[in-house]
Coordinates of C-alpha atoms in Angstrom, one line a residue:
M328 CA 0.0 0.0 0.0
P329 CA 1.5 3.4 -1.0
G330 CA 2.7 5.4 1.9
E331 CA 2.5 2.4 4.3
I332 CA 4.1 3.1 7.6
V333 CA 5.8 0.2 9.4
G334 CA 6.7 0.4 13.0
G335 CA 5.9 4.2 13.0
R336 CA 8.1 5.0 10.0
M337 CA 8.5 4.4 6.3
K338 CA 10.4 1.4 5.1
K339 CA 14.0 2.4 4.6
V340 CA 15.9 1.3 1.4
L341 CA 19.5 1.4 0.2
I342 CA 19.9 1.5 -3.6
A343 CA 23.2 0.2 -5.0
D344 CA 23.9 0.6 -8.7
D345 CA 26.8 2.0 -10.7
A346 CA 24.5 3.9 -13.0
I347 CA 23.2 7.2 -11.5
F348 CA 20.2 7.0 -13.9
M349 CA 19.2 3.5 -12.5
R350 CA 19.5 4.7 -8.9
K351 CA 17.2 7.6 -9.8
V352 CA 14.6 5.4 -11.6
L353 CA 14.5 2.9 -8.7
G354 CA 14.5 5.7 -6.1
D355 CA 11.6 7.5 -7.8
I356 CA 9.5 4.3 -8.0
L357 CA 10.2 3.5 -4.4
K358 CA 9.6 7.0 -3.0
K359 CA 6.4 7.3 -5.0
N360 CA 5.2 4.1 -3.3
G361 CA 6.0 5.2 0.3
Y362 CA 9.6 4.0 0.8
E363 CA 12.4 6.2 2.1
V364 CA 15.7 6.0 0.2
V365 CA 18.2 6.4 3.1
G366 CA 21.3 5.8 1.0
E367 CA 22.8 5.2 -2.5
A368 CA 26.0 3.4 -3.5
S369 CA 27.8 3.2 -6.8
N370 CA 29.7 0.0 -6.1
G371 CA 29.7 -3.0 -3.8
R372 CA 32.3 -1.7 -1.3
E373 CA 30.3 1.5 -0.9
A374 CA 27.1 -0.6 -0.5
V375 CA 28.6 -2.5 2.4
E376 CA 29.8 0.7 4.0
K377 CA 26.4 2.4 3.6
Y378 CA 24.6 -0.7 4.8
L379 CA 26.4 -0.4 8.1
M380 CA 25.8 3.3 8.4
V381 CA 22.1 3.6 7.4
K382 CA 20.8 0.2 8.5
P383 CA 18.1 -0.1 5.8
E384 CA 15.1 -2.5 6.0
F385 CA 16.1 -3.7 2.5
V386 CA 18.6 -3.2 -0.3
T387 CA 18.3 -3.2 -4.1
M388 CA 21.7 -4.3 -5.4
D389 CA 22.9 -4.2 -9.0
V390 CA 24.9 -7.4 -9.9
T391 CA 27.4 -5.8 -12.2
M392 CA 29.4 -3.0 -10.6
P393 CA 33.0 -1.9 -10.7
G394 CA 35.4 -3.1 -8.0
M395 CA 33.3 -5.3 -5.7
D396 CA 30.3 -6.5 -7.6
G397 CA 26.8 -6.9 -6.2
L398 CA 27.1 -10.7 -5.6
E399 CA 30.3 -10.1 -3.5
A400 CA 28.7 -7.2 -1.6
L401 CA 25.6 -9.4 -0.9
Q402 CA 27.9 -12.1 0.5
V403 CA 29.7 -9.6 2.8
I404 CA 26.4 -8.0 4.0
K405 CA 25.0 -11.5 4.7
K406 CA 28.0 -12.2 6.9
I407 CA 27.4 -9.0 8.8
D408 CA 23.6 -9.4 9.1
K409 CA 22.2 -12.8 8.2
N410 CA 18.7 -11.3 8.3
C411 CA 19.3 -8.6 5.7
K412 CA 16.9 -8.4 2.8
V413 CA 18.5 -7.9 -0.6
I414 CA 16.8 -7.8 -4.0
M415 CA 19.3 -8.2 -6.9
V416 CA 19.0 -6.1 -10.0
S417 CA 20.6 -6.9 -13.3
A418 CA 20.4 -6.8 -17.0
M419 CA 21.8 -10.3 -17.0
G420 CA 18.7 -12.5 -16.9
Q421 CA 20.7 -15.8 -17.1
E422 CA 19.4 -18.5 -14.8
A423 CA 22.9 -19.2 -13.4
V424 CA 23.4 -15.6 -12.2
I425 CA 20.0 -15.6 -10.6
M426 CA 20.7 -18.9 -8.9
D427 CA 24.1 -17.7 -7.6
C428 CA 22.4 -14.7 -6.1
I429 CA 19.5 -16.7 -4.5
R430 CA 22.1 -19.2 -3.1
A431 CA 24.0 -16.3 -1.6
G432 CA 20.9 -15.1 0.2
A433 CA 19.1 -12.7 -2.2
K434 CA 15.4 -12.4 -1.5
G435 CA 14.4 -11.5 -5.0
F436 CA 15.7 -10.6 -8.5
I437 CA 14.7 -7.8 -10.8
V438 CA 15.7 -8.0 -14.5
K439 CA 16.5 -4.7 -16.4
P440 CA 14.6 -3.2 -18.1
F441 CA 11.9 -3.3 -15.5
S442 CA 8.6 -1.7 -14.9
E443 CA 7.3 -0.1 -11.6
G444 CA 5.2 -3.2 -11.2
D445 CA 8.2 -5.5 -11.5
V446 CA 10.0 -3.6 -8.7
L447 CA 6.9 -3.4 -6.4
E448 CA 6.2 -7.1 -6.9
Q449 CA 9.7 -8.1 -5.6
V450 CA 9.6 -5.6 -2.8
K451 CA 6.1 -6.8 -1.6
K452 CA 7.6 -10.4 -1.4
L453 CA 9.7 -9.2 1.5
S454 CA 8.1 -9.8 4.8
F455 CA 8.1 -6.7 7.1
L456 CA 6.8 -7.9 10.5

């Protein structure tokens, strides 16, 4: 439900993608639907650092980023917080990549190009209790 408040506040999200345009598109979709973007990262290492600083309820993580990629960042974040919720985002829709991400602990996968509905469908699969 747009604007839904959980525990007295909006759901916080960290967006990690090396493309500024993609961070903006995802951010706009999420903000429009009641989520608070509490941080952005342009690579995996930055995503891990920001995760520790902003403590989001969930993360959208691009798979292909310079330096530390999204899969590596997911693995590091899972070691830090086994309960983290990460949705992977990638133009690579190959089944092997999706399976690697799911095995590493991703809670969902969005394939680029995506629609607002694609993003919200994955976010709604996360359980916020």
